[in-house]
Tab-separated table of C-alpha atoms in Angstrom:
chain	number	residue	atom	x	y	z
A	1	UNK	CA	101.641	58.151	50.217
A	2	UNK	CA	103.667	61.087	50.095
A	3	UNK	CA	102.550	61.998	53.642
A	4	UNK	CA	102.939	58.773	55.460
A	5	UNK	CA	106.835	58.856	54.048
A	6	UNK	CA	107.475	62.364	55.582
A	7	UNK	CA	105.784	61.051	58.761
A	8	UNK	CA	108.144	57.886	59.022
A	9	UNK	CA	111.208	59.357	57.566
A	10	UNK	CA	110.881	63.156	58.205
A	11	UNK	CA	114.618	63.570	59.702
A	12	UNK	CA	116.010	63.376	56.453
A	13	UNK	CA	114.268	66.780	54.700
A	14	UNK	CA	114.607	68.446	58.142
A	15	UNK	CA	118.577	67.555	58.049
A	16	UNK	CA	118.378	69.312	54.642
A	17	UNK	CA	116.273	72.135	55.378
A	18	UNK	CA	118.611	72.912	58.507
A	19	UNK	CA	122.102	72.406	56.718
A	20	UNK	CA	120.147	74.630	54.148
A	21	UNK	CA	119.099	77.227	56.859
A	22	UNK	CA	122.685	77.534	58.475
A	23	UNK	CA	124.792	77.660	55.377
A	24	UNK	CA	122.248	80.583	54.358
A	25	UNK	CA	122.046	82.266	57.696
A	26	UNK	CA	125.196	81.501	59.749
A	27	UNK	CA	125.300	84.004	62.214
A	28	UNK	CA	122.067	82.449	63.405
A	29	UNK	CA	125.054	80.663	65.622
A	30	UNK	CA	126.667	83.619	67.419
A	31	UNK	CA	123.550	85.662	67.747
A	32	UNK	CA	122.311	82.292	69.767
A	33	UNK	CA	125.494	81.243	71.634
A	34	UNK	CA	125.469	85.510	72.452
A	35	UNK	CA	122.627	85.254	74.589
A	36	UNK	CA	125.030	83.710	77.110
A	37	UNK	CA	127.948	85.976	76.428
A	38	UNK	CA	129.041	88.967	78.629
A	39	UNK	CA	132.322	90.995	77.236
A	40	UNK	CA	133.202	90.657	81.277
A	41	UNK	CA	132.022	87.495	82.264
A	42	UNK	CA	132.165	85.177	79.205
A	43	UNK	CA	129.710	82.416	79.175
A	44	UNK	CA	128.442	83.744	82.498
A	45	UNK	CA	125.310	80.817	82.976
A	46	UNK	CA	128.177	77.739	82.709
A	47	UNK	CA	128.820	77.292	86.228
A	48	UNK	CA	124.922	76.663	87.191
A	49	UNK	CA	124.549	73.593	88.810
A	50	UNK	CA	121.438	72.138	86.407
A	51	UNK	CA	123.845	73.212	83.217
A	52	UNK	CA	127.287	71.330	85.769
A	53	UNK	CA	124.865	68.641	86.721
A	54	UNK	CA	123.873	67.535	82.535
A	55	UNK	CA	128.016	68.365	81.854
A	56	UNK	CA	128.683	65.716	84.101
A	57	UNK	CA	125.619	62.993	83.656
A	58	UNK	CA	125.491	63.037	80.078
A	59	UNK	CA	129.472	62.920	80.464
A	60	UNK	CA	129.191	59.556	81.776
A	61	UNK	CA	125.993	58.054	81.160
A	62	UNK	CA	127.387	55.774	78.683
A	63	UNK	CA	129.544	53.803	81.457
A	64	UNK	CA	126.290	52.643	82.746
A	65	UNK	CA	124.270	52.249	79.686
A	66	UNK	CA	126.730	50.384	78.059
A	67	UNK	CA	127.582	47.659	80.651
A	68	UNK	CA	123.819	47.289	81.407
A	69	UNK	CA	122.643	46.928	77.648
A	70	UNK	CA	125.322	44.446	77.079
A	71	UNK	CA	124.338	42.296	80.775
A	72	UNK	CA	120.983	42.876	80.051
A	73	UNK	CA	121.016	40.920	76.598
A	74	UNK	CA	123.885	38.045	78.240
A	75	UNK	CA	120.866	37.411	80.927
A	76	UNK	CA	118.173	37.194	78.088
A	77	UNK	CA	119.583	34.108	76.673
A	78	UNK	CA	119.000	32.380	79.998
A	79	UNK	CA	115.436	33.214	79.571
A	80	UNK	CA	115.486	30.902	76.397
A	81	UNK	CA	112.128	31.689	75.373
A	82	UNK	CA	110.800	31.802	71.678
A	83	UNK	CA	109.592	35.003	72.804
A	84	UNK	CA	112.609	36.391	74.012
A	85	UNK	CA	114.518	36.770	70.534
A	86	UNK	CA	113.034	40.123	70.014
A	87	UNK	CA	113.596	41.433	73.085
A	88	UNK	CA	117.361	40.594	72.825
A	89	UNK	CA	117.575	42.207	69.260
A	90	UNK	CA	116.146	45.389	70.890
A	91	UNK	CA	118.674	45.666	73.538
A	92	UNK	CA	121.201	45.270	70.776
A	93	UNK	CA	119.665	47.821	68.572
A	94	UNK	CA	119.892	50.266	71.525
A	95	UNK	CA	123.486	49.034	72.180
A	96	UNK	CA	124.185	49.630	68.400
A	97	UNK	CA	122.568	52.751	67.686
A	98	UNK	CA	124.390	54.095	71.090
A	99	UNK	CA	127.422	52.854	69.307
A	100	UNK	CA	127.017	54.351	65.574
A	101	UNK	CA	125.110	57.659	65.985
A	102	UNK	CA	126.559	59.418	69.397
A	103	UNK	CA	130.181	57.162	69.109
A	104	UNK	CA	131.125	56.564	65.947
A	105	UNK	CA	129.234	59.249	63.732
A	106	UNK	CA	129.168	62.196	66.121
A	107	UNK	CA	132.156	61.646	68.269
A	108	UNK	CA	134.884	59.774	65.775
A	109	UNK	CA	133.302	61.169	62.564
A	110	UNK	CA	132.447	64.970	62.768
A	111	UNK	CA	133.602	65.920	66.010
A	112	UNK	CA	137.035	64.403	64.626
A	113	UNK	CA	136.945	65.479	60.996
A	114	UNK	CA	134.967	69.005	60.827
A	115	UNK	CA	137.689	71.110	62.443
A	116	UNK	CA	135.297	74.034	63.517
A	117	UNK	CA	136.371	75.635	67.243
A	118	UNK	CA	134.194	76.095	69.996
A	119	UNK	CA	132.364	79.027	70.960
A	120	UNK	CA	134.312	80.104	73.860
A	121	UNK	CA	137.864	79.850	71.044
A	122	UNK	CA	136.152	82.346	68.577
A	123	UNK	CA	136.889	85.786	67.846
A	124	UNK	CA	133.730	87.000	68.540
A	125	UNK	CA	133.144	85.663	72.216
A	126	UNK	CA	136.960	86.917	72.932
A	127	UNK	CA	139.355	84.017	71.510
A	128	UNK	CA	141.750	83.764	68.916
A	129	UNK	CA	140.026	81.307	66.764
A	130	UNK	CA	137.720	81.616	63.486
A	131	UNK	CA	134.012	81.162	63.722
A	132	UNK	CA	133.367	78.644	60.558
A	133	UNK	CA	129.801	77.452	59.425
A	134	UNK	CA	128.167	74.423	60.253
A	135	UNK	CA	129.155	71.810	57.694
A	136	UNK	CA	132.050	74.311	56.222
A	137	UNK	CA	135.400	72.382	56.371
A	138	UNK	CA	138.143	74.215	58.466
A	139	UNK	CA	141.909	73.765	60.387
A	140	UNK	CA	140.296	75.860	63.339
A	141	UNK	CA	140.595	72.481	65.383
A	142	UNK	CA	142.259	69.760	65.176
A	143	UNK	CA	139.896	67.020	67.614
A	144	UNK	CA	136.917	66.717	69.821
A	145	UNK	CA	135.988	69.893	67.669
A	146	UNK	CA	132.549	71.662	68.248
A	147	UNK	CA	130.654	69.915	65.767
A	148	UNK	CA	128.657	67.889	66.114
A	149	UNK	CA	127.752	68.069	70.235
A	150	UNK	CA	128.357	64.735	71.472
A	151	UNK	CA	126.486	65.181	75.051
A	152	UNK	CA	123.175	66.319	73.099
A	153	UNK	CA	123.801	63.282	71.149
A	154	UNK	CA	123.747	60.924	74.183
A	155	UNK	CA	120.519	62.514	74.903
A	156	UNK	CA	119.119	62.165	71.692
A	157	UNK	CA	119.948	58.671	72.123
A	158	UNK	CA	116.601	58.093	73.586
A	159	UNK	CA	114.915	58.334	70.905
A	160	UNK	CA	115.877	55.052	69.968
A	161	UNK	CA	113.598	53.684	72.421
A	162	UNK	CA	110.629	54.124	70.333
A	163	UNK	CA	111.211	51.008	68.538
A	164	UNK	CA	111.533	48.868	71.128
A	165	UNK	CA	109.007	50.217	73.322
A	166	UNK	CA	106.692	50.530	69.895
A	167	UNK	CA	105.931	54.338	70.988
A	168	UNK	CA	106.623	57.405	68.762
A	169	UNK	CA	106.607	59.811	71.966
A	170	UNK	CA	109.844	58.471	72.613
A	171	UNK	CA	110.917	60.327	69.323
A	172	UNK	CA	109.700	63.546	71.175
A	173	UNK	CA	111.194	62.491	74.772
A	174	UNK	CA	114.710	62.050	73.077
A	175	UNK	CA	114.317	65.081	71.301
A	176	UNK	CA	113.496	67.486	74.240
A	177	UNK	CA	116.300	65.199	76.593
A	178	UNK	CA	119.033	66.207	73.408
A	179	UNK	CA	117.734	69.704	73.369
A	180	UNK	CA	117.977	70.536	77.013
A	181	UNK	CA	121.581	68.843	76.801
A	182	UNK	CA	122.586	71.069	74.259
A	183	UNK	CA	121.547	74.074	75.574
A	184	UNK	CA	123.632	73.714	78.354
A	185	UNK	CA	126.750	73.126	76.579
A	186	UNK	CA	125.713	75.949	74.554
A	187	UNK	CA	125.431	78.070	77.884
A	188	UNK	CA	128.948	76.972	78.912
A	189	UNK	CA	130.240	78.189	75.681
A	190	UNK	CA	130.906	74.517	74.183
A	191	UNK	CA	128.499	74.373	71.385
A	192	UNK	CA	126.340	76.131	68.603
A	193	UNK	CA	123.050	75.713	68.236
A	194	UNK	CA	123.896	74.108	64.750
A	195	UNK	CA	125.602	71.497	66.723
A	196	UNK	CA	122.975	70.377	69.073
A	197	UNK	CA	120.483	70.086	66.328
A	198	UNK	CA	122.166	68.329	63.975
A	199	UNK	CA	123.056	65.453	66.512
A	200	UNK	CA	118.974	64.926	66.153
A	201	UNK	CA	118.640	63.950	62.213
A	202	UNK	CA	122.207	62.106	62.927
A	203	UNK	CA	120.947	60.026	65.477
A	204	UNK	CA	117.491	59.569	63.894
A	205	UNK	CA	119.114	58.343	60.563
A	206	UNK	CA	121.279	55.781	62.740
A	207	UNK	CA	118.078	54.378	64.740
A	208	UNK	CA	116.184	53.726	61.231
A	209	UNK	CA	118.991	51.765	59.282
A	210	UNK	CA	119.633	49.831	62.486
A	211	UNK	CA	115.527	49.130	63.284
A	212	UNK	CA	115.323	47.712	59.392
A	213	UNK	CA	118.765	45.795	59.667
A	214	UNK	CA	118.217	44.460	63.574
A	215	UNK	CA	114.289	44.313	63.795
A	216	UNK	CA	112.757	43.978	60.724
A	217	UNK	CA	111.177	47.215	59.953
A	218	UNK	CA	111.250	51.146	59.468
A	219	UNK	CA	108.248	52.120	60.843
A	220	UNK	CA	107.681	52.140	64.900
A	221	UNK	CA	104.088	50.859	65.306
């Protein structure tokens, strides 16, 4: 029994394992975002086009995603099929869990509220700022602060398709999509690694109140 729940619900220890690991070990951050850092060219990989190109898509990916999601489920009720009542709560589980985890949760919740400066602001990569913990309250910034990354939390987004699409890889797809994001921003000197992964448990969390309140269930098969 005790397995099957950490198969299902296995975000929640790993958010507490990783808020452990980074309170513990906090310069886990700056050794990371160092790996991009030269004293005399800064975050010297943040103008490669792959790391510009994610910047930009991931920027404004939800000005299509949101418009289609919401024509998407105004055409399904022309469909007016029995059968078509669970497609339409999927499309507003994906709108939803778009709107909670990367909007409200990432961007208006932490990203507002944490106060901890970017990379590029910090003493140690040549600003003025204090570097500050992951979950450690500061003043270092007042908004759109470093934590938590909202562009690897538009990519994690796709891992709400697995309940929809009834397919756990998409909790893998979304995964590597939000990692790949976040490395970039960590590359341009945006980010911690602390804040890309915690956008994944965030997310995660999100998708699995929303899947019992909109469709019924926890589980994904």
């Amino acid at each position: 029994m005790m397995s099957s729940w950490l198969r299902r619900y296995w975000a929640i220890p790993l958010l507490l394992a990783l808020q452990l690991l980074f309170w513990q070990l906090p310069q886990i951050d700056l050794w990371f975002s160092g790996l991009f850092w030269r004293p005399a060219q800064g975050f010297w990989l943040s103008d490669l086009a792959p790391v510009r190109w994610s910047y930009v898509t991931f920027r404004d990916i939800p000005y299509v995603l949101v418009p289609l999601l919401g024509w998407l489920y105004l055409a399904s009720w022309l469909w007016a099929r029995r059968s078509e009542r669970m497609l339409r709560r999927g499309l507003l589980f994906l709108f939803l869990v778009m709107a909670v985890g990367p909007g409200l949760l990432v961007n208006e919740v932490f990203k507002a509220e944490s106060g901890r400066a970017r990379p590029a602001t910090v003493q140690a990569f040549g600003g003025e700022r204090t570097f500050t913990p992951a979950f450690e309250p500061s003043d270092q910034c007042r908004s759109n602060c470093s934590f938590v990354s909202g562009h690897a939390a538009m990519g994690l987004f796709f891992l709400a398709l697995a309940w929809p699409l009834r397919d756990r890889r998409w909790l893998y797809w979304g995964g590597i999509i939000g990692l790949l994001v976040g490395l970039g921003r960590v590359m341009q000197g945006a980010h911690f690694l602390s804040d890309v992964l915690f956008g994944y448990p965030i997310v995660y969390v999100a998708a699995l109140l929303l899947a019992r309140a909109l469709l019924g269930r926890w589980h994904i098969e």
